[in-house]
CSV table of C-alpha atoms in Angstrom, one decimal:
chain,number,residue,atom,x,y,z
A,513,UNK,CA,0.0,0.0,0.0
A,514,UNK,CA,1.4,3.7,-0.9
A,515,UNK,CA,2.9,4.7,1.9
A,516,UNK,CA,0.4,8.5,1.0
A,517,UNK,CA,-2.5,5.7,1.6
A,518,UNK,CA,-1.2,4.7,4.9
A,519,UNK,CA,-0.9,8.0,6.2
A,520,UNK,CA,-4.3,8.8,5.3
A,521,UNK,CA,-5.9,5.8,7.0
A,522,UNK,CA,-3.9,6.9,10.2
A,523,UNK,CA,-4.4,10.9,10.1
A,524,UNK,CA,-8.3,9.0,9.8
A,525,UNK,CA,-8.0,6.8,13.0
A,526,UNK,CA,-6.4,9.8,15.1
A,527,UNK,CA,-8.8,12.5,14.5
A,528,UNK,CA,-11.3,9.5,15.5
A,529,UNK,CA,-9.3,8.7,18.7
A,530,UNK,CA,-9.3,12.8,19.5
A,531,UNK,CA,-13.0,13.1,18.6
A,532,UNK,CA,-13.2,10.6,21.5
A,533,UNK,CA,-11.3,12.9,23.9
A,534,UNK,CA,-14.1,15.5,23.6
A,535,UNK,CA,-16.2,15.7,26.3
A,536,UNK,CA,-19.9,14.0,25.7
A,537,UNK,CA,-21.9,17.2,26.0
A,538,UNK,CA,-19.6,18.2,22.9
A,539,UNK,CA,-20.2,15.7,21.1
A,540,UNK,CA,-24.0,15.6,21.3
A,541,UNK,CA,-25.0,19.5,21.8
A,542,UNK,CA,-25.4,19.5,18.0
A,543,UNK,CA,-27.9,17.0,18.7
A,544,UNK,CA,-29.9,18.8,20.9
A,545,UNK,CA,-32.9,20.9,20.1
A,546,UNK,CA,-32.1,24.7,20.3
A,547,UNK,CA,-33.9,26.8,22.3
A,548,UNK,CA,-34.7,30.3,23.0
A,549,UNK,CA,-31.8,32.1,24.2
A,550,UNK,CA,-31.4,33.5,27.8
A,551,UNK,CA,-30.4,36.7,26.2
A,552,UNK,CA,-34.0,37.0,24.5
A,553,UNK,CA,-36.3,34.9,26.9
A,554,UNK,CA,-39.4,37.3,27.4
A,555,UNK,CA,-41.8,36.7,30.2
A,556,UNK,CA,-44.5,33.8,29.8
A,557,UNK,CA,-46.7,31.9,32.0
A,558,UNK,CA,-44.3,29.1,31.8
A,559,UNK,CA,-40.7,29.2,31.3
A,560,UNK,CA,-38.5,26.0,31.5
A,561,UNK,CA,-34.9,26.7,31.4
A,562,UNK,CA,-32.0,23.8,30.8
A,563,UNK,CA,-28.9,24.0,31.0
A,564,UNK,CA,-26.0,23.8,34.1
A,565,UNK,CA,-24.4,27.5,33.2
A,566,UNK,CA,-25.7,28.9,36.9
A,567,UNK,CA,-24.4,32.6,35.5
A,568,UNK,CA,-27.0,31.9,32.4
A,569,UNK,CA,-29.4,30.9,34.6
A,570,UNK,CA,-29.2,33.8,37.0
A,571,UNK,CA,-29.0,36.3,33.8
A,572,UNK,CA,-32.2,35.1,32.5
A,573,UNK,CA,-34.4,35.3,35.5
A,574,UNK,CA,-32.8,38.9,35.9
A,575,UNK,CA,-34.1,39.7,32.9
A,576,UNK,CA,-37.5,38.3,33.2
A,577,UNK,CA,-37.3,40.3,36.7
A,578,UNK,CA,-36.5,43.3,35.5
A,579,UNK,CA,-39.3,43.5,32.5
A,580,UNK,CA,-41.6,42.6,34.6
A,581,UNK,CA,-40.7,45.4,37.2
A,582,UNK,CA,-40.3,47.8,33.8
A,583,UNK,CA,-44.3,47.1,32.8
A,584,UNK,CA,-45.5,46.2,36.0
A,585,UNK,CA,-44.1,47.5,38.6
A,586,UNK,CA,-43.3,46.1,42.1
A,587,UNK,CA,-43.4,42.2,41.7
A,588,UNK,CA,-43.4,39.6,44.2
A,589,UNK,CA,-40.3,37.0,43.7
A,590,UNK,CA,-40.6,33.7,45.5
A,591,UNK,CA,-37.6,31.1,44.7
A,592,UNK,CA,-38.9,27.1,45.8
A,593,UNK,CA,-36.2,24.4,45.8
A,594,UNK,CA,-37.4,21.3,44.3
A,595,UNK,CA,-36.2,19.1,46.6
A,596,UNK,CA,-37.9,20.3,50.0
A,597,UNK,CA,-41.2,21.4,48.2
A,598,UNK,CA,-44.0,20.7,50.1
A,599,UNK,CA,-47.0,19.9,48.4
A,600,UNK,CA,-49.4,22.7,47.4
A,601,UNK,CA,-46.8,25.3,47.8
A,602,UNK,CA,-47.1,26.1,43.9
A,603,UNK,CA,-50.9,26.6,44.5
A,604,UNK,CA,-50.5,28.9,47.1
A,605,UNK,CA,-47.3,31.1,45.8
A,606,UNK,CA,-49.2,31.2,42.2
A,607,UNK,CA,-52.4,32.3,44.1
A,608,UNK,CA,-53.6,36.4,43.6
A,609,UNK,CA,-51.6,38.4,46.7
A,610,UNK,CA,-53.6,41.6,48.3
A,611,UNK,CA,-52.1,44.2,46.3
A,612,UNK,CA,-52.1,42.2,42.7
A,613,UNK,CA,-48.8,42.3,42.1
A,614,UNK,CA,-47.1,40.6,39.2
A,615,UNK,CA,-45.3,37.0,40.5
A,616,UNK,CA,-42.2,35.2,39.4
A,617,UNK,CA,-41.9,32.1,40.8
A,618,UNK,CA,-38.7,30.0,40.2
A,619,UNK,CA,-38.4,26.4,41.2
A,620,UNK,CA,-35.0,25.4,41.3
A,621,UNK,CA,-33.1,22.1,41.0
A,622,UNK,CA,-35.6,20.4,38.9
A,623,UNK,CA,-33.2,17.8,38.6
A,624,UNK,CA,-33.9,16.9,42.7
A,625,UNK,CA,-37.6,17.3,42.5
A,626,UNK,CA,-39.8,15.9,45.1
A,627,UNK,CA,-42.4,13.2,44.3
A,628,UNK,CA,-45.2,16.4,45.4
A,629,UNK,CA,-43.6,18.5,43.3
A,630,UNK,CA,-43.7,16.3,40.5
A,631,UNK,CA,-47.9,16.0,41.1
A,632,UNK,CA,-48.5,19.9,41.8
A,633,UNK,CA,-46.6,20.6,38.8
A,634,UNK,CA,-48.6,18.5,36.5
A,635,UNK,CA,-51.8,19.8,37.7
A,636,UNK,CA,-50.3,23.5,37.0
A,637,UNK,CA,-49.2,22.9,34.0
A,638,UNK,CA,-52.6,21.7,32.9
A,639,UNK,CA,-54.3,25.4,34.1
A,640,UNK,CA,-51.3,27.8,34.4
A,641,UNK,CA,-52.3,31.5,35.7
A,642,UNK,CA,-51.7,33.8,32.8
A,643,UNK,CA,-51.2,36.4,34.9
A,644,UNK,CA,-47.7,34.3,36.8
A,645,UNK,CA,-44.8,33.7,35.4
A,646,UNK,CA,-43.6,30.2,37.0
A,647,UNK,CA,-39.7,29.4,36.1
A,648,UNK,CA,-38.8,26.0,36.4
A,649,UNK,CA,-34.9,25.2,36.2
A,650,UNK,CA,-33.4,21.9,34.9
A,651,UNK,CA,-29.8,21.0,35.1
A,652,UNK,CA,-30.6,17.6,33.6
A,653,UNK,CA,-31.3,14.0,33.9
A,654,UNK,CA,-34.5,11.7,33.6
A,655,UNK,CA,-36.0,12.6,36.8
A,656,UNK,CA,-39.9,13.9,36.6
A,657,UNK,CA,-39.7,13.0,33.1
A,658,UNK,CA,-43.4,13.8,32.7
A,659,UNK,CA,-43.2,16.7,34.1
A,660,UNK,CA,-40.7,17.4,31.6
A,661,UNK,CA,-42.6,16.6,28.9
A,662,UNK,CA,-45.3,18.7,30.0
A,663,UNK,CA,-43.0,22.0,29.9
A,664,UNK,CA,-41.5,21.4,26.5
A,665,UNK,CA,-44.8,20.9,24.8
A,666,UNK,CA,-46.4,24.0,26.7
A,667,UNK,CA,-43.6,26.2,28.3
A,668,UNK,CA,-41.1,28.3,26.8
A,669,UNK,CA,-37.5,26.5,26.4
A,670,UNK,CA,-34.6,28.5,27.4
A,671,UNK,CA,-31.1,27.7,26.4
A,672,UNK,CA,-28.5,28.2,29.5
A,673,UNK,CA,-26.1,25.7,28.8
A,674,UNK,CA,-22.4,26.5,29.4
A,675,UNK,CA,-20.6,28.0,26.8
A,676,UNK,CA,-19.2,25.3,24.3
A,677,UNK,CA,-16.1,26.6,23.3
A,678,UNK,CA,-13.9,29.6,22.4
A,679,UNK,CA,-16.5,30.5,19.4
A,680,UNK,CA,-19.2,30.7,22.0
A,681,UNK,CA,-16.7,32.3,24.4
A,682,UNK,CA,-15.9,35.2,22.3
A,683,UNK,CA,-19.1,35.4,21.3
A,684,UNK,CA,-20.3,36.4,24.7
A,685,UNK,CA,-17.8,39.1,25.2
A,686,UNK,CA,-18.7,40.9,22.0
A,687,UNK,CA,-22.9,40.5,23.1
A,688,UNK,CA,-21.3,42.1,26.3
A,689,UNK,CA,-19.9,45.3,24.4
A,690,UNK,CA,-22.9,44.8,22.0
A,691,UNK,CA,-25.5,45.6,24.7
A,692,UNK,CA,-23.7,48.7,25.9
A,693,UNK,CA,-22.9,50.3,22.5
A,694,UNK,CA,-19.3,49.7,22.6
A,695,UNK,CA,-16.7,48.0,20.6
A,696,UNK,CA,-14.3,45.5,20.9
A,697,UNK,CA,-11.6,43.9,18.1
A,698,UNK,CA,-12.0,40.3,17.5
A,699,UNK,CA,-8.1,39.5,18.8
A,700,UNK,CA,-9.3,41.7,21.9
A,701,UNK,CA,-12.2,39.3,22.6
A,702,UNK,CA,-10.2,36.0,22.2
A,703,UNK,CA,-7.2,37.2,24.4
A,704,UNK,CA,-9.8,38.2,26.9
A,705,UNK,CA,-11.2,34.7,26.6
A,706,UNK,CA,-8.0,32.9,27.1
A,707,UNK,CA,-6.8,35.3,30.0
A,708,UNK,CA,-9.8,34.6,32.5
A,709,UNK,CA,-10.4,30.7,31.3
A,710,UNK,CA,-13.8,28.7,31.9
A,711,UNK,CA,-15.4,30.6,34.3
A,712,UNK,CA,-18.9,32.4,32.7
A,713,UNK,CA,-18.9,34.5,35.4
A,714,UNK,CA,-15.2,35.7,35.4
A,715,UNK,CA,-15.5,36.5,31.8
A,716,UNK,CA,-18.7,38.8,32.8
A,717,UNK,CA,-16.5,40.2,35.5
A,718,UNK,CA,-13.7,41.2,32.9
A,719,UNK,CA,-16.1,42.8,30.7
A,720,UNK,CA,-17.6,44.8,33.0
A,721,UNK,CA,-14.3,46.0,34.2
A,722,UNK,CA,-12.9,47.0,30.8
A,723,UNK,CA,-16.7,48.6,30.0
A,724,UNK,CA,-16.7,50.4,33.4
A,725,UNK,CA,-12.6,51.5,32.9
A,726,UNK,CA,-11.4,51.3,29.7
A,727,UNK,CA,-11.7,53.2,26.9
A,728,UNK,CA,-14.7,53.0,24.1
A,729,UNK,CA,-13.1,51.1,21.9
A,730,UNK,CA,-11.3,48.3,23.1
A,731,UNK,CA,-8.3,46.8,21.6
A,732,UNK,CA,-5.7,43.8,21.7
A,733,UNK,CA,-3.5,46.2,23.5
A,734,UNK,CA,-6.0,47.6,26.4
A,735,UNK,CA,-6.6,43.7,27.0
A,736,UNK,CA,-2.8,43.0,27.4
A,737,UNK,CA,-2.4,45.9,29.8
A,738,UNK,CA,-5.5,45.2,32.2
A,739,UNK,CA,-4.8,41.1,31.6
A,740,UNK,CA,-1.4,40.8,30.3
A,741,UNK,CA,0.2,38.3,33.2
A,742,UNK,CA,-2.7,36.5,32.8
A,743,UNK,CA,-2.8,36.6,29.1
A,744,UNK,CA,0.8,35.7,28.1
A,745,UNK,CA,0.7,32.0,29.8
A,746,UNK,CA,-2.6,30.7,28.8
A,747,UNK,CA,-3.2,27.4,27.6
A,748,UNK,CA,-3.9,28.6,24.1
A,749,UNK,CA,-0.7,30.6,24.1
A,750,UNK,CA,1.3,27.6,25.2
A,751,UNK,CA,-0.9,25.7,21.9
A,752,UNK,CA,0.0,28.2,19.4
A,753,UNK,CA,3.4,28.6,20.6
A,754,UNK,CA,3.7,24.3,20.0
A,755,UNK,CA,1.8,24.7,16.9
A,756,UNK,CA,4.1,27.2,15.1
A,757,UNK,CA,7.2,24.9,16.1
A,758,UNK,CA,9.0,26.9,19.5
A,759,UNK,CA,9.4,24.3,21.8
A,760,UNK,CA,11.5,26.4,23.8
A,761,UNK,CA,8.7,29.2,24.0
A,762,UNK,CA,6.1,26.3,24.6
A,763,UNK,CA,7.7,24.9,27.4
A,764,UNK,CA,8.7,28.2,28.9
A,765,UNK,CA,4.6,29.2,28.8
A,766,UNK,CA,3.8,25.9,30.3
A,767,UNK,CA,6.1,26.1,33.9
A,768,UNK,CA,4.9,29.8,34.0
A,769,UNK,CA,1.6,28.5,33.4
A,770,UNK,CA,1.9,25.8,36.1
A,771,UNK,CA,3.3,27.8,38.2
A,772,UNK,CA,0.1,30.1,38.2
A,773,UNK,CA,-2.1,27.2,38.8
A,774,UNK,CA,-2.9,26.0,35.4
A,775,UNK,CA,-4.3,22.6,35.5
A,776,UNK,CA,-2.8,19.8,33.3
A,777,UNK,CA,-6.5,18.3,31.9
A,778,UNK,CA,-7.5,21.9,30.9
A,779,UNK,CA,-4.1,22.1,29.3
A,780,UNK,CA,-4.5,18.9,27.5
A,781,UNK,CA,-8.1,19.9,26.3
A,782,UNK,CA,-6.8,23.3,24.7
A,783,UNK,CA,-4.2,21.6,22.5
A,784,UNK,CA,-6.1,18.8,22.0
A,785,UNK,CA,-9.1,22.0,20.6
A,786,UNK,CA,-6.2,23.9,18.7
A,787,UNK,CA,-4.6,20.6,16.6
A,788,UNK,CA,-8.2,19.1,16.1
A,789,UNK,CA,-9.2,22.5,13.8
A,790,UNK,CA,-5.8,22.0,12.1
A,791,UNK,CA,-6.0,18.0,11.5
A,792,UNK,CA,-9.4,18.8,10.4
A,793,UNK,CA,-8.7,21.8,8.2
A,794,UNK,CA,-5.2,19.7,6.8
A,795,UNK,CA,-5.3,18.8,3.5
A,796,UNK,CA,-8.9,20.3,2.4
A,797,UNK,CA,-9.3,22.9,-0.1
A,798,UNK,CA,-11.8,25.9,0.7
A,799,UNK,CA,-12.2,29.3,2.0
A,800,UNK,CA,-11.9,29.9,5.7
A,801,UNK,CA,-15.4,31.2,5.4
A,802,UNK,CA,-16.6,28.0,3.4
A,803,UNK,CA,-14.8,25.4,6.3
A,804,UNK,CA,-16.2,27.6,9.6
A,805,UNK,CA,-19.2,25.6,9.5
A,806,UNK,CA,-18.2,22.1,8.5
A,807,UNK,CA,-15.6,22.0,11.0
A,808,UNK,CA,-16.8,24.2,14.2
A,809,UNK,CA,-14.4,27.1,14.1
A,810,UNK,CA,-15.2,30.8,13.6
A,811,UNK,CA,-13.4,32.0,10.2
A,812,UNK,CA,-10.6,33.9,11.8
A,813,UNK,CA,-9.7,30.9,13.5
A,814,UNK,CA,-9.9,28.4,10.4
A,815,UNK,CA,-8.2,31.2,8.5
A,816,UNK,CA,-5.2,30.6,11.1
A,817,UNK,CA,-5.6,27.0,11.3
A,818,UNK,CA,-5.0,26.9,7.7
A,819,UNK,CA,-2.0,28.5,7.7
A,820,UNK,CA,-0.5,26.2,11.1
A,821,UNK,CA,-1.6,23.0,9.2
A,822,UNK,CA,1.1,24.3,5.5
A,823,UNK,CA,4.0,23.4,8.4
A,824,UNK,CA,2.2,19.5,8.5
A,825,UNK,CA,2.3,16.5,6.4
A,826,UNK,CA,-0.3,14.0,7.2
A,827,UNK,CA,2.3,11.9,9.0
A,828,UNK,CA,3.7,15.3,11.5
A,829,UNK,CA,-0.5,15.0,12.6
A,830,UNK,CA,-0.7,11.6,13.3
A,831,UNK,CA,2.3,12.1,15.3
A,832,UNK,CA,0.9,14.8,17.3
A,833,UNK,CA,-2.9,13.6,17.6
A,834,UNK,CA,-0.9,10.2,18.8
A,835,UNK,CA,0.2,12.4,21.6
A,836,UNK,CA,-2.2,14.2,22.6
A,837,UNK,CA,-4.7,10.6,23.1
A,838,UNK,CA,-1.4,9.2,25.1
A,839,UNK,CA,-1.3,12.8,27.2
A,840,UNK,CA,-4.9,12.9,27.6
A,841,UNK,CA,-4.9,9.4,29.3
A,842,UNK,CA,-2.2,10.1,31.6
A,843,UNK,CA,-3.5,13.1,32.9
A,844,UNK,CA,-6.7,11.8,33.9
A,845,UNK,CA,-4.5,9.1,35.7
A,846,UNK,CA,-2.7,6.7,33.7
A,847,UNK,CA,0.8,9.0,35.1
A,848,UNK,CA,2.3,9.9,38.0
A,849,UNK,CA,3.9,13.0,36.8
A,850,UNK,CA,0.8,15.0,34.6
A,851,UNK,CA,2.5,18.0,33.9
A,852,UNK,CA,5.8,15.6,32.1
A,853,UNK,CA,2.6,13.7,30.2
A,854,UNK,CA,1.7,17.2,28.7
A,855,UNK,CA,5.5,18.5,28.2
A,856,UNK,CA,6.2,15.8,26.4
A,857,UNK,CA,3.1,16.3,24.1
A,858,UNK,CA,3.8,19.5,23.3
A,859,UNK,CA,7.6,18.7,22.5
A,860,UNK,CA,6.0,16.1,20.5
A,861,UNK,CA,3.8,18.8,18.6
A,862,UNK,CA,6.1,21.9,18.8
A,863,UNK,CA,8.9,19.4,17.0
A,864,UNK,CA,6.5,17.8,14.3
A,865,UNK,CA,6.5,19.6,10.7
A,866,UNK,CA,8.6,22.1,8.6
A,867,UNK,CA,10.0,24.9,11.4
């Protein structure tokens, strides 16, 4: 068999292997039915939102809050945790107060609902109060599935799952600027991204920092000054420093990175989201504009995926996918030593290809 041929079948096999690595709520959200968003939920007699993102969560019941208080006036807010609900407390939280004022009601922790819960909610569902909005939250799982059912064929669905990945990320920040008439570059937004990490919250935090300090337009530069220790050894930064074939700069970003408290897994999972756009970009012809939404990447960053994957043959991504399935494993506890599992991958990687 050409030896071209053999290449192929492997580059095939590892992308397979790293499409394993990705976590399972990755690999199905494309599955799952879309829903309003918790940027545009509105207020309704019922509202069911899904998702774990407790930020998201918190931001769209805020919202319903506030536009109710905006037409209404004064409302009365009652929160009701699933799991120590008593029966007939929906009844009587729902039921009209002395002064008429417009209730939210938000049941919390669907996911622990009580076997009372489960009964009251069916019978409300049935004969809702038009005049109450009743907010149910679900984090997920099978429990109460009829309940469940009940809400999606009746209430409005609101989407408040974490965000997916650094599309979604950066997404967010620019909404952020968005919704207060301001401006932000696209290389601003990502470095912002990568200098606060995973944490929904955080990110909020940063953008209202730079809205409330910086200047109107905000710039790669503005983000390096306010974020710059944090932004310079970044998982991603230690990834693109691999992927354009420094291991010396790699490594260095790594040991500063560890040395801030970067986790190896996190670290794994950013290389393992930086070389999976280039093995899947390798070798295929198209726009960056044409790939974005075959292969899950905004266009800027297939655009640069692109031009990391010239410094590749199919062989140099086998390599590196190789590593990055035999670094993932070790971090989650095939290896004593985690952070050596994930130096050697990105020697592995940095040392791969043309340089």
């Amino acid at each position: 068999m050409p030896v071209a041929a053999v290449d192929q079948r492997l580059l095939s096999a590892a992308r397979a292997i790293l499409e394993y690595m990705t976590p399972p709520r990755r690999r199905t959200a494309a599955a799952a039915a879309p829903g309003v968003s918790w940027r545009d939920v509105e207020p309704a007699p019922l509202i069911l939102i899904t998702g774990k993102e407790g930020f998201l969560i918190a931001r769209a019941v805020d919202r319903l809050r506030a536009q109710l208080k905006e037409s209404r006036g004064a409302i009365e807010l009652s929160r009701v945790d699933a799991s120590g609900y008593t029966p007939g407390q929906l009844q009587v939280l729902a039921s009209p107060s002395l002064f008429e004022d417009p209730k939210l009601i938000v049941i919390e922790d669907l996911a622990q609902m009580s076997e009372d819960l489960l009964k009251d909610g069916l019978e409300y569902v049935g004969q809702a109060d038009p005049e109450v909005v009743v907010v149910f939250v679900h984090s997920g799982g099978n429990r109460g599935k009829k309940l469940l059912d009940a809400l999606k064929a009746k209430a409005v669905v609101v989407d408040a799952a974490p965000l997916k990945n650094d599309r979604d990320k950066v997404e967010f920040v620019r909404h952020e600027f968005r919704t207060h008439q301001r401006t932000i570059d696209p290389d601003a937004a990502r470095a912002l991204t990568q200098a606060v990490g995973n944490s929904t919250s955080e990110l909020a935090s940063a953008c209202s920092q730079l809205l409330s300090d910086g200047p109107e337009h905000i710039t790669f530069d503005v983000v390096e000054t306010y974020y710059g220790g944090r932004v310079e050894a970044t998982a991603f930064k230690v990834a693109d420093a691999a992927l354009a074939g420094q291991p010396a700069a790699a490594l260095k970003l790594w040991r500063q990175a560890l040395d801030t408290g970067t986790d190896p897994v996190p670290m794994v999972a950013a290389l393992a989201a930086k070389v999976r756009l280039v093995a899947a970009v390798h070798g295929v012809s198209g726009s960056a504009n044409q790939l974005a939404g075959q292969v899950g990447g905004a266009p800027w960053q297939v655009e640069r995926a692109q031009q990391e994957a010239r410094r590749f043959t199919e062989a140099d991504m086998v390599k590196a996918l190789r590593a990055l399935a035999e670094a993932d494993a070790q971090v989650k506890g095939e290896s004593r030593s985690a952070p050596y599992a994930v130096e050697k991958a990105i020697t592995t990687i940095a040392l791969s290809g043309r340089r």
